[in-house]
Amino acid sequence: MPVETPVLPTTELLLQGLPDPRPALPDQECPRRVAWQLDLLLLGIEALDRGASEAMLSTVQEMELDPVIRGRLHLWRLRCTNPLRKLNQRRNLTLSEAKALTLLTCALARRLTVLIRQLLLAAEQLEGQQLSLDHHFRLSDYCERFRTHFRKRMNPKRERLLSYQQDEALNGLALEILNQLLFCTGTAGPQRLWASLFSGEHL
Amino acid sequence: MTLQREYRLPHCTLVLEGLSLGTNPSYERPVLSMLTQVDCYLPQFSEPLRGGRPFLEALSQAVSDYAQTWLSGTATAPPADQPVRLESLPNQRHQLVIEPAVLTEPTLNGPLAINLTTVQLFDLVEAFDQLSADHQTLPDWSLPLEPLVDLPKPAWQKQTVPASLGLSTLAAATVALAWIPHPPVRMPKDLEPTPPRTEQPVSESAPAAPPPVTPTPAPTATQSTPPPSPVPSPTVASPPPTTTAVAPTLANAPLSRAQVESLVSKVYDQVDRAWQEKVEQDQDFQVAVDAEGRIVQVTTTTPDSSVQAPGVPLAKLRQTGSQAVLEVRVTLRQGGVLEVSPWNGFPE
């Protein structure tokens, strides 16, 4: 069972901004879906911004989340609790870890608000004109990077991922993630993302 | 003094008008505590959607709940009786339906349906979130965002159908098999107790024939309880399954161990004194003795038919006239070894 590390007061204040889910979770461990969702959103951010991995670590420092996310390797391990990854850590995220990742995701998304809105508006226009995504360079670049990262990291043999073998399906997922990242950029982004993590499909 | 608060976003503008109740220091931003009117400007309409507090609450709650279900992927159709509701459309579109009754000036006859893109929906949600975060506007109102855990059904619920199917099949199979008649139980003929021997012993069948299992009412004391099948005179013990020879029925009460031992030793002494001849091979005899230890009957049980005339040394010892009480096995071995033992074993 993962051990809860003691956190600094400011970090604790930050994490308390996100309420614990009801009914209380056994062993303070999150459902597997939470790790899957958070990993996908971070993957979307990496696909949007080439400098995202460095930005993740500096944002962790700025937000004083380092007692919970203790460096690059630990962040990678936390993301590997996603059960659909090839290298799965075989444990569940604790509530503190999930909260920290939520806050990190929303902070990173907020940095990219303009780009996210731009790409979504472009996607709407292309769809209105019945054109494919390739007609917008930045959007197709995002989708391609998303597909590459996804295929490199996720286990294609999992039943849940069988529908994502074609490029088109992955492009659809990339746009879904982009839409979700838009909601992360809002004033109540962390609260909305956090509240949405605990209901939905069961992995 | 009427206060106005505006929350402007690219695809949605929310304008609230109201009054400030209570006194505030002049250098602070006054708190808009009572709402008189809310205008919601959407790009699809030149005129705003106008209503009061009920409209604000209905619209904000519907939009917020819908955004949460959409984010978690559990969007379902809302109940039709709500004044404001949202439904999901294909291609990342969303339909906002507003009943005219909740608006201040309901000019339309039917509900108002507005199609929104996801970005427009986000702007609408964000406007309400900014309003909720503004503590100086309607401080008593907020949009709750609580994570509710949706736990999967416990495994036993998923197993109920197969388990009940299995049990019902088993029950049906049991009933079906119960209709098959079970085979009749037939007691072997020789298990029935033969009538008591009152005259000469009945001639026995050849020992070489495969002997049926005889319920020789062995006078063993193993049967302390009365035998199950009532038979007139001899108390018949339940058949010991070890006997293999046909023998005259012994009319007697079960003997004690001491009695059996004493009879066996008497037989041993008699045979030992009488046995002078050499035997070519082992010979087996079943000997019936009476209560005094006298040999009454001798039967050869050696399987080999080429044996000498039966009971050569034993024939001389035979004395008829009395009733046998015990069967003993007498074995004459090569080398002069004599073995005598009760046919049915010693009683307990």
PDB file of C-alpha atoms in Angstrom, chain B residues 25 37 42 47 57 77 139 152 158 169 187 221-222 239 243-244 262 275 308 317-318 324 333:
ATOM      1  CA  PRO B  25     -17.794  51.137   3.858  1.00  0.00           C
ATOM      2  CA  GLN B  37     -32.475  40.898 -13.110  1.00  0.00           C
ATOM      3  CA  LEU B  42     -25.395  34.388 -26.279  1.00  0.00           C
ATOM      4  CA  GLU B  47     -31.388  40.088 -27.447  1.00  0.00           C
ATOM      5  CA  GLU B  57     -30.509  29.269 -10.509  1.00  0.00           C
ATOM      6  CA  ALA B  77     -30.957  12.739 -20.860  1.00  0.00           C
ATOM      7  CA  PRO B 139     -22.633  35.689  -1.528  1.00  0.00           C
ATOM      8  CA  PRO B 152     -18.886  -0.539  -9.409  1.00  0.00           C
ATOM      9  CA  LYS B 158     -22.883 -10.037 -11.414  1.00  0.00           C
ATOM     10  CA  THR B 169     -30.456 -26.753 -13.300  1.00  0.00           C
ATOM     11  CA  MET B 187     -30.436 -60.517  -0.675  1.00  0.00           C
ATOM     12  CA  ALA B 221     -19.801 -63.189  20.706  1.00  0.00           C
ATOM     13  CA  THR B 222     -19.417 -60.212  18.457  1.00  0.00           C
ATOM     14  CA  PRO B 239     -23.469 -63.067   8.653  1.00  0.00           C
ATOM     15  CA  THR B 243     -16.582 -67.827   5.813  1.00  0.00           C
ATOM     16  CA  THR B 244     -16.401 -69.576   2.492  1.00  0.00           C
ATOM     17  CA  SER B 262     -10.411 -74.495  25.123  1.00  0.00           C
ATOM     18  CA  TRP B 275      -1.265 -87.626  13.272  1.00  0.00           C
ATOM     19  CA  GLN B 308      -5.103 -88.199  -0.309  1.00  0.00           C
ATOM     20  CA  LEU B 317     -10.983 -89.272  15.483  1.00  0.00           C
ATOM     21  CA  ARG B 318     -14.456 -88.775  14.257  1.00  0.00           C
ATOM     22  CA  ALA B 324     -21.294 -79.466  16.739  1.00  0.00           C
ATOM     23  CA  ARG B 333       1.609 -78.865   6.776  1.00  0.00           C
TER      24      ARG B 333
END
